[in-house]
Coordinates of C-alpha atoms in Angstrom, one line a residue:
X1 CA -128.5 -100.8 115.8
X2 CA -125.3 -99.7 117.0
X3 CA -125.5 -96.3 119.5
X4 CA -122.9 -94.6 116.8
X5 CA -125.5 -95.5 113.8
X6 CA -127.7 -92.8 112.3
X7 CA -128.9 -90.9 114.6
X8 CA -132.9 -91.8 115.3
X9 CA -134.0 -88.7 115.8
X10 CA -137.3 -87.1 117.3
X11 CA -140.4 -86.4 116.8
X12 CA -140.4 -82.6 116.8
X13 CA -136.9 -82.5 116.6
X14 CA -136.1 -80.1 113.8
X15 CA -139.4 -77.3 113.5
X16 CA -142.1 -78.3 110.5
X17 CA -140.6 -75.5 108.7
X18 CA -136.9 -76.1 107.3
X19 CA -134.6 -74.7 109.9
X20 CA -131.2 -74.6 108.3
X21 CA -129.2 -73.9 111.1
X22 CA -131.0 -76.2 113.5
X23 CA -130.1 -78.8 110.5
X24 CA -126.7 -77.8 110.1
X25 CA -125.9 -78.4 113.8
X26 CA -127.7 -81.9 114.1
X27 CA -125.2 -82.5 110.8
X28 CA -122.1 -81.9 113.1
X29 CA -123.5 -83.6 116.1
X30 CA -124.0 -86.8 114.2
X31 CA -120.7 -86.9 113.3
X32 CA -119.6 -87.5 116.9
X33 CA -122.5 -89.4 118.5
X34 CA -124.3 -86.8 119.2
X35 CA -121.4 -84.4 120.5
X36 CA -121.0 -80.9 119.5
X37 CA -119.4 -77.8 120.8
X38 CA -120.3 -74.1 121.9
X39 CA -117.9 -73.5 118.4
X40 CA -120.5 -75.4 116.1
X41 CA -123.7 -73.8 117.6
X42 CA -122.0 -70.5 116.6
X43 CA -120.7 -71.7 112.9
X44 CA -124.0 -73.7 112.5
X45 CA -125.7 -70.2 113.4
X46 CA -127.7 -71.7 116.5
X47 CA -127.2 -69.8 119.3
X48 CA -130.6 -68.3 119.9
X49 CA -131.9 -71.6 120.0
X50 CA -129.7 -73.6 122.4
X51 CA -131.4 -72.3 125.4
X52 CA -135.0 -73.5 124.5
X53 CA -133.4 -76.9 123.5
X54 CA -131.4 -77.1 127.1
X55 CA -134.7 -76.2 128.6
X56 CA -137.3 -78.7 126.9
X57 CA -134.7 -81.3 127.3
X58 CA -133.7 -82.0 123.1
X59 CA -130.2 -80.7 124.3
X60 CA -127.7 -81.6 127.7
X61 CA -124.1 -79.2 128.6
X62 CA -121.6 -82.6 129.1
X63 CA -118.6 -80.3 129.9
X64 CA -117.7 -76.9 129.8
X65 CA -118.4 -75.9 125.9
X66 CA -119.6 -79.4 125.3
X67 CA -122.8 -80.3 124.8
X68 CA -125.2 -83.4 123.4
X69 CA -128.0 -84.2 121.6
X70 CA -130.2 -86.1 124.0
X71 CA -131.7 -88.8 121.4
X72 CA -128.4 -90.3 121.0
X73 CA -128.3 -93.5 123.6
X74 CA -125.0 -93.9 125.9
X75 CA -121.9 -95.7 124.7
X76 CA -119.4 -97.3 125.6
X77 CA -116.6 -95.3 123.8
X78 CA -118.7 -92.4 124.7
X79 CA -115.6 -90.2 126.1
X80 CA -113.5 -90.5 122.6
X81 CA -116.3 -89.2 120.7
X82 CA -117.1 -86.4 122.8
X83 CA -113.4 -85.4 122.5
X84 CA -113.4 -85.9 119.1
X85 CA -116.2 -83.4 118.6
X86 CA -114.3 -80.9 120.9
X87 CA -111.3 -81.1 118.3
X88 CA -114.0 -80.8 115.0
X89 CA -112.9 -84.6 114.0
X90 CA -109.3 -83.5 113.6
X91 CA -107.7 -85.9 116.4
X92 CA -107.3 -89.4 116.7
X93 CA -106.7 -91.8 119.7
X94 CA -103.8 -92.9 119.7
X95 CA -100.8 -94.8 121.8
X96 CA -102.1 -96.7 124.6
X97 CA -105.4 -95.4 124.3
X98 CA -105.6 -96.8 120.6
X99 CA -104.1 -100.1 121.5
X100 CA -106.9 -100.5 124.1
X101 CA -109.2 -100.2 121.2
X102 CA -107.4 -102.1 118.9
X103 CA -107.5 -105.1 121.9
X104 CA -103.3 -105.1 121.5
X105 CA -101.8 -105.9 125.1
X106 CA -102.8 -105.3 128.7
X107 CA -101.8 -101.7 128.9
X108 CA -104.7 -101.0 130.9
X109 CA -103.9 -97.5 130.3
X110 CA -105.4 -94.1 133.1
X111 CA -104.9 -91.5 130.5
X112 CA -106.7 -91.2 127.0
X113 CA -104.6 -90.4 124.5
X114 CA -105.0 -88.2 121.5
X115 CA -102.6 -87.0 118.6
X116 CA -103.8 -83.6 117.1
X117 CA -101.9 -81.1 114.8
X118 CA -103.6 -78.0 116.3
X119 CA -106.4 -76.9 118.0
X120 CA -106.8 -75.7 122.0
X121 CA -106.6 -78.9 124.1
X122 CA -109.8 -78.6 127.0
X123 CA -107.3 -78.9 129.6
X124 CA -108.5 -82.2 131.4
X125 CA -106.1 -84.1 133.3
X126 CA -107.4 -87.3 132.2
X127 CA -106.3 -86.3 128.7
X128 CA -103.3 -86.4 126.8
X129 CA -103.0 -84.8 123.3
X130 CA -99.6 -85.2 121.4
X131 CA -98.9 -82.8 118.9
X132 CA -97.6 -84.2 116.0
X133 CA -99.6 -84.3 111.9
X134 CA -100.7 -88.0 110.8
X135 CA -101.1 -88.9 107.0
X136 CA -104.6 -90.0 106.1
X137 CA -103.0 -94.0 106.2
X138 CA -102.3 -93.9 109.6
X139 CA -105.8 -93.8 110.8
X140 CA -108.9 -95.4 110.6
X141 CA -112.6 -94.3 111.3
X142 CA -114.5 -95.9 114.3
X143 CA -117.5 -94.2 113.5
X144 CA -117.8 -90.8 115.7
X145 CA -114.1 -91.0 116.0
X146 CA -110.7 -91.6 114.1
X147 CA -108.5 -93.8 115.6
X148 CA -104.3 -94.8 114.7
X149 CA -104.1 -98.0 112.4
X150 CA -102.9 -101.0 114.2
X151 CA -99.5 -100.7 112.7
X152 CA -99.1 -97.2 113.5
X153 CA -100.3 -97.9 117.1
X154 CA -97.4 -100.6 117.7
X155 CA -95.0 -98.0 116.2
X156 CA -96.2 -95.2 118.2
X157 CA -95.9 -97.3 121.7
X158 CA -92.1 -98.6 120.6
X159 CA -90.9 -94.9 120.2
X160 CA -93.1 -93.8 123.2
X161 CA -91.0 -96.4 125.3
X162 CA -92.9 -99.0 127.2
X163 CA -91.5 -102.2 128.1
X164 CA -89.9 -104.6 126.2
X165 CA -92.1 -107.1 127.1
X166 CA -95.5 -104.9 127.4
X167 CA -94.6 -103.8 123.4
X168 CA -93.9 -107.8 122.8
X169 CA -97.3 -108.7 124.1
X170 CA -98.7 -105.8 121.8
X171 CA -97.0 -107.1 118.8
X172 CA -97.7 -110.7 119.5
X173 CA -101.4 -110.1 119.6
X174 CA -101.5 -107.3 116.4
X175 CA -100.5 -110.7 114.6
X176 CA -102.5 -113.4 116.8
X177 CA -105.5 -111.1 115.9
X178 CA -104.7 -110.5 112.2
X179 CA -104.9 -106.9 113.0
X180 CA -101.4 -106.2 110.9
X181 CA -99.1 -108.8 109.2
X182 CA -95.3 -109.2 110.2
X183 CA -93.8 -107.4 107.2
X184 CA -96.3 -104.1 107.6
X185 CA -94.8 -104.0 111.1
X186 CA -91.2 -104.4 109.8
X187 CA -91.5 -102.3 106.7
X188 CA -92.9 -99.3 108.9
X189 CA -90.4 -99.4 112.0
X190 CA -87.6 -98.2 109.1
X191 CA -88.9 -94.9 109.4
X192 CA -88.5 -94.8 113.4
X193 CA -85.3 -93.7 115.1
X194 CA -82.6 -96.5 115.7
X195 CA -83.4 -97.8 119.2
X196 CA -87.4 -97.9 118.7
X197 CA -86.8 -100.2 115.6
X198 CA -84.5 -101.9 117.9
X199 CA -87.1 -102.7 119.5
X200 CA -89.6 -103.5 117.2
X201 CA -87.1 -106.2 115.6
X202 CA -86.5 -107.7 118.8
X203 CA -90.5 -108.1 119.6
X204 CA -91.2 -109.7 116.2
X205 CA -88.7 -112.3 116.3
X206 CA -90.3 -113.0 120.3
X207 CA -93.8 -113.1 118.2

């Protein structure tokens, strides 16, 4: 099974007797792999029992105001849940983070990117949030974790400005891999100011 499947639980885990709260948190952990935040222990009503689950080991601090549930096993995309959680689901990787997902070019990039409308970024150098609203077609779910559309990816990174020829390569492998179809590509650079559909034109007729 997949580390962002359901959630395997253990034995123990929530009390004999129904425990709302304790059940309300799990609920928004297993959303994000496991990932939940000091926030969610107070709106799931759980704060008198997060010391006792630190303490015989059902619970682990990740970051400051981040914490886990410990029967969810490692993963590789580990980090993009965990800041997915500390946003309550309402960001999604984007830019060169998403085109790393998506497999699109060598951008090999040292930040993680995130677009959110609102909420307090954790203040993490490694991390860069963009503020900016995305309609529900621009993203996709991987699992714990929303994450820009192809399409949307390879217009983000033409009006972010990389290279000409990194945002080629990206666009020439979004259509090697059938990840998006020429006229998607087209069709959505209209709404992108003048130069970035420039350069969007110029990278499909290189593809």
């Amino acid at each position: 099974m997949s580390a962002y499947g359901a959630s395997a639980g253990v034995p123990g885990d929530v009390p004999a007797e129904p425990d709302r709260a304790w059940i309300m948190l799990r609920g928004l952990a297993d959303q994000h792999a496991g990932y939940f935040t000091a926030r969610s222990v107070l709106r799931a009503g759980c704060a008198d029992r997060i010391p006792a689950a630190i303490a015989d080991g059902r619970v682990v601090r990740v970051a400051l105001g981040i914490l886990r549930m410990t029967d969810w096993p490692d993963g590789p995309l580990d980090e993009y849940a965990m800041w997915s959680a500390w946003f309550d689901g309402a960001a999604a990787v984007s830019h060169h983070s998403a085109a790393e997902l998506h497999g699109l070019g060598r951008l090999c990039p040292r930040f993680l990117h995130l677009s959110a409308s609102s909420g307090r970024p954790p203040g993490i150098p490694r991390l860069v949030v963009l503020r900016r609203a995305l309609r529900r077609p621009d993203v996709e779910s991987a699992g714990p974790f929303m994450v820009t559309t192809p399409v949307r990816t390879v217009l983000d990174l033409a009006e972010a400005g990389i290279g000409q020829g990194s945002l080629d390569e990206v666009v020439a492998d979004a259509i090697a891999i059938h990840r998006c179809v020429p006229e998607e590509i087209r069709s959505g650079s209209s709404s992108l100011p003048p130069h970035a559909a420039a350069r969007v034109r110029r990278s499909l007729s290189a593809a």
